[in-house]
PDB file of C-alpha atoms in Angstrom:
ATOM      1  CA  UNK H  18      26.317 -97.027 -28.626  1.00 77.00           C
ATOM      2  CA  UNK H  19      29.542 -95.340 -30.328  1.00 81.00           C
ATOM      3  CA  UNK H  20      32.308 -95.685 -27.822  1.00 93.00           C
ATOM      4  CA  UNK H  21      36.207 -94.589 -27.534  1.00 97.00           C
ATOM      5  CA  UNK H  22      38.436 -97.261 -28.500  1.00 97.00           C
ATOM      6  CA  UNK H  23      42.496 -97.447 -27.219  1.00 98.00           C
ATOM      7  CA  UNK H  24      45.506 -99.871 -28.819  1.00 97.00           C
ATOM      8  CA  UNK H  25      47.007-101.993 -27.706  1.00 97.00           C
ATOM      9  CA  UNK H  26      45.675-103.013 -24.137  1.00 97.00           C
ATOM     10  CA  UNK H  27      48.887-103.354 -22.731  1.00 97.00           C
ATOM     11  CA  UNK H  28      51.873-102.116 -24.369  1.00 97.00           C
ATOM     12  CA  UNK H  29      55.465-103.768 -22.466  1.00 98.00           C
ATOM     13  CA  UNK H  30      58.539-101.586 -23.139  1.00 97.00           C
ATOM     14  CA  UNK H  31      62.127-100.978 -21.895  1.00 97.00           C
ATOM     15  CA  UNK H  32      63.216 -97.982 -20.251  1.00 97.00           C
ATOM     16  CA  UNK H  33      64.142 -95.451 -22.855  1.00 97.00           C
ATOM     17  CA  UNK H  34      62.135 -96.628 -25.847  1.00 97.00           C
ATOM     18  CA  UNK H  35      59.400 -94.857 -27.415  1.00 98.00           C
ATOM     19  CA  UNK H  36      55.924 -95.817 -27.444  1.00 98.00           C
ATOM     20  CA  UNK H  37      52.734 -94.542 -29.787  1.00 97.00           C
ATOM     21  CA  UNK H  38      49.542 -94.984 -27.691  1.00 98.00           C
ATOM     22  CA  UNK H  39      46.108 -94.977 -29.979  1.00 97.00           C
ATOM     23  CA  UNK H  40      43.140 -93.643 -29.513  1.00 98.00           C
ATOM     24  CA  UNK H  41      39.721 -93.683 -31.729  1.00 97.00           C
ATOM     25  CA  UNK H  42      37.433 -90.895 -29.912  1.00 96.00           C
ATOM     26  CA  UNK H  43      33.467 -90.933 -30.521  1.00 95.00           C
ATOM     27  CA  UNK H  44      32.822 -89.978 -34.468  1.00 91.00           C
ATOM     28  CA  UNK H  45      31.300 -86.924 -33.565  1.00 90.00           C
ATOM     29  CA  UNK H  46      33.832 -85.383 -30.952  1.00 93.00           C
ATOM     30  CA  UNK H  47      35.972 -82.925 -31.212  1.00 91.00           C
ATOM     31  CA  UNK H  48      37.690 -82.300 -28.433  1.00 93.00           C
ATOM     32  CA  UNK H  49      40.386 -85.249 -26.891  1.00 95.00           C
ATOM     33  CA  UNK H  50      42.304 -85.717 -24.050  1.00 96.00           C
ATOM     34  CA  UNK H  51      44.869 -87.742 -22.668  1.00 97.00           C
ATOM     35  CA  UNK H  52      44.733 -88.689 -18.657  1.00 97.00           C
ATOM     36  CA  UNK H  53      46.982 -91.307 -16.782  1.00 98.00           C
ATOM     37  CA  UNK H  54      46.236 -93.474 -13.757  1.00 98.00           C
ATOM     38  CA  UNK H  55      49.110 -95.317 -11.588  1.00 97.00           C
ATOM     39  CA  UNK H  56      47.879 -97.962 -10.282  1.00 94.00           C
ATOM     40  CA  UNK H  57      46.347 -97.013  -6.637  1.00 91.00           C
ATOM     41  CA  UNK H  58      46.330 -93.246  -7.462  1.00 94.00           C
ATOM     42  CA  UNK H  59      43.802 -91.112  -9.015  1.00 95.00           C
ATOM     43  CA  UNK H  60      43.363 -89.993 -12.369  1.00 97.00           C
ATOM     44  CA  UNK H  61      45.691 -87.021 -13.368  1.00 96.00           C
ATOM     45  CA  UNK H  62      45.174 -84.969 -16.275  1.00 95.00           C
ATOM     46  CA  UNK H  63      47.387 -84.796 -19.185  1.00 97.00           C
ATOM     47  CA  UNK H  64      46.291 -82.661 -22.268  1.00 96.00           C
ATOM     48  CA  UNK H  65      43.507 -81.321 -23.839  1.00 93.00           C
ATOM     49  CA  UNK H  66      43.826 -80.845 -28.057  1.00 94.00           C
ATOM     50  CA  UNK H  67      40.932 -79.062 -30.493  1.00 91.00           C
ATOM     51  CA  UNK H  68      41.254 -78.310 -33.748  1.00 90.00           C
ATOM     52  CA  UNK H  69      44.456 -80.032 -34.243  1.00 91.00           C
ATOM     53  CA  UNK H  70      45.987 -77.783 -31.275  1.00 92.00           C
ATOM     54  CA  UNK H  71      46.795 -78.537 -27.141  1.00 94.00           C
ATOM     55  CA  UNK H  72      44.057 -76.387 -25.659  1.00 90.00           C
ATOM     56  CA  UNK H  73      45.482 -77.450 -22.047  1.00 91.00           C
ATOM     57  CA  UNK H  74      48.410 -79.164 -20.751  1.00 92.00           C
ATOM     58  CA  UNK H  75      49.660 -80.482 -16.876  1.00 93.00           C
ATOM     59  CA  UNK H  76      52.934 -80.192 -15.520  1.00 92.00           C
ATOM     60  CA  UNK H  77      52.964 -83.593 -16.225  1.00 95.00           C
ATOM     61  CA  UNK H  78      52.950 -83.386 -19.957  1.00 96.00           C
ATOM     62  CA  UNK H  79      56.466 -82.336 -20.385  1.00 94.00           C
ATOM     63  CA  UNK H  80      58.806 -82.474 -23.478  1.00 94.00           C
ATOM     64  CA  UNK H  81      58.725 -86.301 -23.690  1.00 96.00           C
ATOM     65  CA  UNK H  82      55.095 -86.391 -24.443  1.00 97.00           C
ATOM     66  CA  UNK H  83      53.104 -84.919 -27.795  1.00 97.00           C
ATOM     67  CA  UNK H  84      50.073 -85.911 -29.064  1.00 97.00           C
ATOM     68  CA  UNK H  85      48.858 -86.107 -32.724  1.00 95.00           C
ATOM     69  CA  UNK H  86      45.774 -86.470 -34.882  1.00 92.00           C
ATOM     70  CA  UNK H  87      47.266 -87.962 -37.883  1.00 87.00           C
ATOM     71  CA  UNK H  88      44.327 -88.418 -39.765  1.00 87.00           C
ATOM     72  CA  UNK H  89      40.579 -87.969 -39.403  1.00 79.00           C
ATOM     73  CA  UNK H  90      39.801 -90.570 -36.490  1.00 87.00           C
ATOM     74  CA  UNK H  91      42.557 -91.478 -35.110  1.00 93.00           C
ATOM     75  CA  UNK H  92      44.470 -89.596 -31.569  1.00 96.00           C
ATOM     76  CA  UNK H  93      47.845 -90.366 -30.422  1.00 97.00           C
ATOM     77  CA  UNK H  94      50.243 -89.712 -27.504  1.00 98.00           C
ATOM     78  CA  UNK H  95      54.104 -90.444 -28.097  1.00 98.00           C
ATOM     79  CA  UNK H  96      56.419 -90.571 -25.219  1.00 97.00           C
ATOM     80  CA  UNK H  97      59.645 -90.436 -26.422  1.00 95.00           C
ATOM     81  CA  UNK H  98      62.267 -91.622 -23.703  1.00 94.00           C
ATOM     82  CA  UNK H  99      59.727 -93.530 -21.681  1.00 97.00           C
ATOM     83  CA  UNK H 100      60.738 -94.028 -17.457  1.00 96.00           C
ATOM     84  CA  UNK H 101      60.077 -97.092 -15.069  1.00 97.00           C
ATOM     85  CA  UNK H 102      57.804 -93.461 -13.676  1.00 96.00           C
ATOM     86  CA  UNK H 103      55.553 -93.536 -16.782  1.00 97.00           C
ATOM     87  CA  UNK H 104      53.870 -97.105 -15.880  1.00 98.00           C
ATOM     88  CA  UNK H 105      50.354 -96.276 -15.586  1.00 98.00           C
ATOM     89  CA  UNK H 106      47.301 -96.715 -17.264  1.00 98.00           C
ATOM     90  CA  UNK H 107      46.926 -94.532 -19.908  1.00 98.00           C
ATOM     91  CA  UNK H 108      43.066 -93.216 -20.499  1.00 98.00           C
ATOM     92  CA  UNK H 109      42.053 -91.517 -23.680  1.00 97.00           C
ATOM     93  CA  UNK H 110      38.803 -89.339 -23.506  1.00 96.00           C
ATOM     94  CA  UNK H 111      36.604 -87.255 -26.022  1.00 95.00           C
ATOM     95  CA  UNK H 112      33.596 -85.191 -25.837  1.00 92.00           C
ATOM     96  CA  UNK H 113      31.272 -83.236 -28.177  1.00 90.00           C
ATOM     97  CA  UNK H 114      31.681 -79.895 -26.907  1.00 82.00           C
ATOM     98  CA  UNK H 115      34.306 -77.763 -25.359  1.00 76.00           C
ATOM     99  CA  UNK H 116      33.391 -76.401 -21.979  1.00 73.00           C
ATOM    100  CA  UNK H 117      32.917 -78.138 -19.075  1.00 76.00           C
ATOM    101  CA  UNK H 118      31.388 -81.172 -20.889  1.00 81.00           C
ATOM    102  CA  UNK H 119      31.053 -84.774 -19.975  1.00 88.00           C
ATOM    103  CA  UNK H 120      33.699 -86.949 -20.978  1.00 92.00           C
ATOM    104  CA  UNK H 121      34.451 -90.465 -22.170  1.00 94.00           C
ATOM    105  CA  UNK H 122      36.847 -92.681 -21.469  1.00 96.00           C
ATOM    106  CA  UNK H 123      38.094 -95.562 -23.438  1.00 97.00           C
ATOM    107  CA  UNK H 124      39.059 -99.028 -21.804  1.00 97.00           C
ATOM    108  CA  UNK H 125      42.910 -97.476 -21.210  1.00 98.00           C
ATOM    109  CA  UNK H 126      46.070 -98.865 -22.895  1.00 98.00           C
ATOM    110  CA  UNK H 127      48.284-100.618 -19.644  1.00 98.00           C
ATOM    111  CA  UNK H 128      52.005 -99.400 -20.211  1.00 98.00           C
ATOM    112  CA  UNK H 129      54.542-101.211 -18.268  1.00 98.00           C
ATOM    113  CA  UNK H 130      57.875 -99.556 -18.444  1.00 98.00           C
ATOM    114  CA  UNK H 131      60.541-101.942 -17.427  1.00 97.00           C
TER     115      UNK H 131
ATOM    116  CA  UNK J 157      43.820 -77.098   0.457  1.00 52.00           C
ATOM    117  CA  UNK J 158      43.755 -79.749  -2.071  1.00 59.00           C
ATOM    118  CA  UNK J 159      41.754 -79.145  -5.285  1.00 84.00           C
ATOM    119  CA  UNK J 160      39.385 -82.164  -4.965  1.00 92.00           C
ATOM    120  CA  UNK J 161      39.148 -84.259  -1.825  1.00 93.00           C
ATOM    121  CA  UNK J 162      37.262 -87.300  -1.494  1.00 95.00           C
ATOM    122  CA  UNK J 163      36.621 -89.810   1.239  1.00 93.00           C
ATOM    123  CA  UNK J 164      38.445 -92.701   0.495  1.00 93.00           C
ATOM    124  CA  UNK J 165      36.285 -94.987   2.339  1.00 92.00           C
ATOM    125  CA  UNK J 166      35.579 -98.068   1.834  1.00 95.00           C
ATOM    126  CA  UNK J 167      31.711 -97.663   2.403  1.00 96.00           C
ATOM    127  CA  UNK J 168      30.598-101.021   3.710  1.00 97.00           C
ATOM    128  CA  UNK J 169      26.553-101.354   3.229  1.00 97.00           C
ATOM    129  CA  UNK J 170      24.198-103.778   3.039  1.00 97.00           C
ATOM    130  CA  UNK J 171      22.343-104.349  -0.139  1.00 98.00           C
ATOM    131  CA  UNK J 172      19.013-101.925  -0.144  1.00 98.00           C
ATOM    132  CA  UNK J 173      21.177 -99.213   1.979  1.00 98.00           C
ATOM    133  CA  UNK J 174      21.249 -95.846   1.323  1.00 98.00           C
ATOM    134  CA  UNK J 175      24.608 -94.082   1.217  1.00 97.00           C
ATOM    135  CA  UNK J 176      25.745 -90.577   0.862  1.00 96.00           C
ATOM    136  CA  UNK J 177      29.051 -89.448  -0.316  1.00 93.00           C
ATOM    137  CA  UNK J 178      30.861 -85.390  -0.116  1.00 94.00           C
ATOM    138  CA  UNK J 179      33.306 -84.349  -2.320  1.00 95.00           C
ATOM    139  CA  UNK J 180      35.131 -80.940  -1.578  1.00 94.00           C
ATOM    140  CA  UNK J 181      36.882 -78.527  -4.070  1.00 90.00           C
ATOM    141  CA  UNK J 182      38.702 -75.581  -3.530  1.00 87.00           C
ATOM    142  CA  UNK J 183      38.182 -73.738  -6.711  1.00 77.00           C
ATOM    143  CA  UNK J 184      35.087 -71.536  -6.167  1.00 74.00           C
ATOM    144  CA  UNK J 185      34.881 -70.441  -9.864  1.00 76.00           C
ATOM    145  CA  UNK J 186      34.001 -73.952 -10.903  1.00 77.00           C
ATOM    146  CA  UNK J 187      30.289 -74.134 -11.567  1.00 80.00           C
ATOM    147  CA  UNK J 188      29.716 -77.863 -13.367  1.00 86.00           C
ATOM    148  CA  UNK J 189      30.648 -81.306 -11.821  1.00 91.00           C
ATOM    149  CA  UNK J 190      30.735 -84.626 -12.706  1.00 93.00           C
ATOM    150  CA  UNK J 191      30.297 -87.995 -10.966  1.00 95.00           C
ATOM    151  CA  UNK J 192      32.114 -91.519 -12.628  1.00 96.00           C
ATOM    152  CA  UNK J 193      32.146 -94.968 -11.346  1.00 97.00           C
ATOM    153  CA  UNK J 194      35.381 -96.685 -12.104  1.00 97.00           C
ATOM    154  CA  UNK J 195      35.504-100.748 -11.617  1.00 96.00           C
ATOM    155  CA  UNK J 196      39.196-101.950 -10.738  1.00 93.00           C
ATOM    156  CA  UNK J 197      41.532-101.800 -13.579  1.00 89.00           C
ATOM    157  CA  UNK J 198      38.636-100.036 -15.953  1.00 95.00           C
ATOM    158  CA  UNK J 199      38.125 -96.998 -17.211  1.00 96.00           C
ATOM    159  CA  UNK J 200      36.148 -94.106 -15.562  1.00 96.00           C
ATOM    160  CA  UNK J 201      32.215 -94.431 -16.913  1.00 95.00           C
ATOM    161  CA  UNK J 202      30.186 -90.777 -16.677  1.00 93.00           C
ATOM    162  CA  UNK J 203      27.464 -91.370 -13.811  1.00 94.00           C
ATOM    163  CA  UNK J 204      25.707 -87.762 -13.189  1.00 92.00           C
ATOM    164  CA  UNK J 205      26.770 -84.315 -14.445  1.00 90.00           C
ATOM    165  CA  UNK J 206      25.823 -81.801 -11.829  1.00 89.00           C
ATOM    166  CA  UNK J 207      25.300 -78.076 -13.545  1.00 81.00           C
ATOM    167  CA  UNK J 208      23.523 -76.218 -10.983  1.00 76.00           C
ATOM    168  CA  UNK J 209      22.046 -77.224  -7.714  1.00 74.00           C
ATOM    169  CA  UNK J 210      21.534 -81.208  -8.116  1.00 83.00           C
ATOM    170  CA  UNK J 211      20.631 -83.912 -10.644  1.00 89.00           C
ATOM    171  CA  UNK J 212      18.672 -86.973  -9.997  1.00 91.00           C
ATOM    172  CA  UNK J 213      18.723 -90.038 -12.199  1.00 92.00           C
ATOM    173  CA  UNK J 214      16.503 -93.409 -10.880  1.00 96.00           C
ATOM    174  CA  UNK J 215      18.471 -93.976  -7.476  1.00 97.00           C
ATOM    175  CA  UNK J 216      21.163 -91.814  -7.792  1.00 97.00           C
ATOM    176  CA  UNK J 217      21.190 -88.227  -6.664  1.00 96.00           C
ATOM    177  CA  UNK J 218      23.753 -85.607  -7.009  1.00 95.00           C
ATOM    178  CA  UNK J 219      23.825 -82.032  -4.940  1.00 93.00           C
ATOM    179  CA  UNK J 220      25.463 -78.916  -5.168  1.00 91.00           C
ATOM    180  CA  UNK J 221      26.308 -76.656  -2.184  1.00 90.00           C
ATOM    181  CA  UNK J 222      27.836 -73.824  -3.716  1.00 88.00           C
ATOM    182  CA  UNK J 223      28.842 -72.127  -0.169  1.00 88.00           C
ATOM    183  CA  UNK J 224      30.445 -75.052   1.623  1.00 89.00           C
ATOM    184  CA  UNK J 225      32.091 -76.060  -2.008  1.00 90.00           C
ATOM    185  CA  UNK J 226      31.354 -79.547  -1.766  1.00 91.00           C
ATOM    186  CA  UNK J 227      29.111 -82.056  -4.336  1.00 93.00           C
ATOM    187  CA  UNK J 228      27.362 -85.926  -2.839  1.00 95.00           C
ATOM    188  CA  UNK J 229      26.583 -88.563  -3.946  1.00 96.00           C
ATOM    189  CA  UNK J 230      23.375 -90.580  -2.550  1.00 97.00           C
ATOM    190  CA  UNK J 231      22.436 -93.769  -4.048  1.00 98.00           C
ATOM    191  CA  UNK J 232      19.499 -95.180  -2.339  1.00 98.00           C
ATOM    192  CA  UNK J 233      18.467 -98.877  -2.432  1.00 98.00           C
ATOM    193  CA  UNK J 234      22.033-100.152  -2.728  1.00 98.00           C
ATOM    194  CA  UNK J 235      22.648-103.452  -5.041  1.00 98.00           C
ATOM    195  CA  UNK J 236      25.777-105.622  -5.184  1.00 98.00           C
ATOM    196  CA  UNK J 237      26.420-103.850  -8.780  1.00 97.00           C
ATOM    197  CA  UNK J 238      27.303-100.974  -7.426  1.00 98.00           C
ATOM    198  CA  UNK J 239      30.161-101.904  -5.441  1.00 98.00           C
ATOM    199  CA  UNK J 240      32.667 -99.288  -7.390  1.00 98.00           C
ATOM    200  CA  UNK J 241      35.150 -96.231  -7.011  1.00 97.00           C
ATOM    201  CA  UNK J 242      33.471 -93.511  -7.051  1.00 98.00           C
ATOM    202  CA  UNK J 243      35.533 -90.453  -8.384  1.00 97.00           C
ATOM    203  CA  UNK J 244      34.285 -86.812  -8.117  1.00 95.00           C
ATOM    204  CA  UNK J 245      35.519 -84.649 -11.239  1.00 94.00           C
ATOM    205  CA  UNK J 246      35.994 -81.168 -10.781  1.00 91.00           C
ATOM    206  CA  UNK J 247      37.232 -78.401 -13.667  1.00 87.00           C
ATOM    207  CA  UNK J 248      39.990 -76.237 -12.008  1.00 83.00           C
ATOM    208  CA  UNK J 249      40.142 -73.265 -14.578  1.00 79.00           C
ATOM    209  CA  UNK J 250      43.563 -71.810 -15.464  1.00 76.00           C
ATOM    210  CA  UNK J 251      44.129 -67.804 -16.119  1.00 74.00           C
ATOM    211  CA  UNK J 252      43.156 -68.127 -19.976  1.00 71.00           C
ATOM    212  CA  UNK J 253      39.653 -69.455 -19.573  1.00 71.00           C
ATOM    213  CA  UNK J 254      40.592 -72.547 -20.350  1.00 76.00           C
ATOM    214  CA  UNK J 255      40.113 -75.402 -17.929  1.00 80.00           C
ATOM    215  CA  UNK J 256      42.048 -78.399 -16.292  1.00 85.00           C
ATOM    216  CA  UNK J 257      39.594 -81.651 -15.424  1.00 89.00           C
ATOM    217  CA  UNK J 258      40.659 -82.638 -11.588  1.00 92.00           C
ATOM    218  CA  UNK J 259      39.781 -86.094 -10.346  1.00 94.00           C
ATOM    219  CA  UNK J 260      39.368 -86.560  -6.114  1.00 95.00           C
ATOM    220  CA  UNK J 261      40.906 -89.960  -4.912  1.00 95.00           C
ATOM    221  CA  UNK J 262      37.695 -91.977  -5.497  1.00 96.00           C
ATOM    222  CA  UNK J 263      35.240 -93.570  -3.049  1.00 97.00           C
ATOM    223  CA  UNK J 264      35.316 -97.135  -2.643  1.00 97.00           C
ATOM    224  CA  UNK J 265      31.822 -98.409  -1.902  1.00 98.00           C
ATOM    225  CA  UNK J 266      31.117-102.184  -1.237  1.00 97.00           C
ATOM    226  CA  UNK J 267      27.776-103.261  -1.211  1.00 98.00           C
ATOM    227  CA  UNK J 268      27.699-106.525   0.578  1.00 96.00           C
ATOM    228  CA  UNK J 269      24.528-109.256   0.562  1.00 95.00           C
TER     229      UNK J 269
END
């Protein structure tokens, strides 16, 4: 069964570094997002991208954040100056069509800002 | 009002229970819902899409009351596997059409022997 796949698992960094998260969405998907968990709190929304655009973005997503789709499989999201704030699991997602559409998740990339 | 408000719970049952859980949302223009299961420290698996009124899949059941704006959850004959968050998805749409996926808290259920 294809799946979403996310590098690394757990990515350590200091305060102020960047940090490239990776994502591999389902072949056949075209739409991506990006969604972030600290741990004990629910998942919050980060971006939406299609067609090599951000359909949808949260208050969260601010200028330290962009997202890419450097080639044909591959989905990132950069935070530039990362904060001790921006520890949380990080969740990439994809789905076939746009809409209100199930989703799925890949196993989540751990960042521990420190 | 929040936009998605779930139970926290935990929801302690016996194995073979049946349990029931309500999700609320305060945007009335969303039409399509989604239930996950997330295991600790995993990512969020798809359980049931709800499009209209309910969905039912083996022992799961999903319902949609439209004029109290709230979605459950009944799983019937309860196993140990189950023991899970269980998070309640909601699409909050924005003034362009386009649409912002909102996650409740979660349910914690624990399905005890």
């Amino acid at each position: 069964e294809p799946e979403v796949t996310q590098t690394p698992s757990h990515q350590v960094t200091q305060m102020g570094q960047e940090v490239i998260l990776r994502c591999v969405p389902i072949s056949n998907h075209l739409y991506f997002y990006w969604y972030r968990q600290i741990l004990g709190q629910k998942v919050e929304f980060l971006v939406s991208f299609y067609n090599n655009e951000i359909s949808e973005k949260s208050e969260i997503f601010d200028d330290q954040f962009s997202v890419e789709r450097p080639d044909g499989s591959n989905f990132t999201l950069k935070i530039r100056s990362t904060k001790l704030e921006d520890s949380a699991m990080y969740f990439c997602a994809s789905s076939e069509t746009g809409g209100v559409r199930e989703q799925y998740f890949g196993p989540g990339t751990r960042l521990t800002v420190t | 009002r929040k936009e998605v408000e779930q139970d926290p719970g935990p929801f302690n049952v016996p194995e073979g229970a049946t349990v029931a859980f309500n999700c609320t949302y305060s945007n009335s223009a969303s039409q399509s819902f989604f239930w996950y299961r997330q295991d600790c420290r995993k990512e969020p698996k798809l359980l049931m899409s709800v499009y209209s009124s309910g969905n039912e899949d083996g022992r799961f059941t999903a319902q949609l009351n439209r004029a109290s704006q709230y979605i459950s959850l009944l799983i019937r004959d309860s196993k140990l596997s189950d023991s899970a968050t269980y998070l309640c998805v909601c699409p909050h749409f924005q003034s362009g059409g386009s649409y912002i996926p909102t996650f409740g808290r979660g349910t914690s259920l624990i399905v005890h022997p």
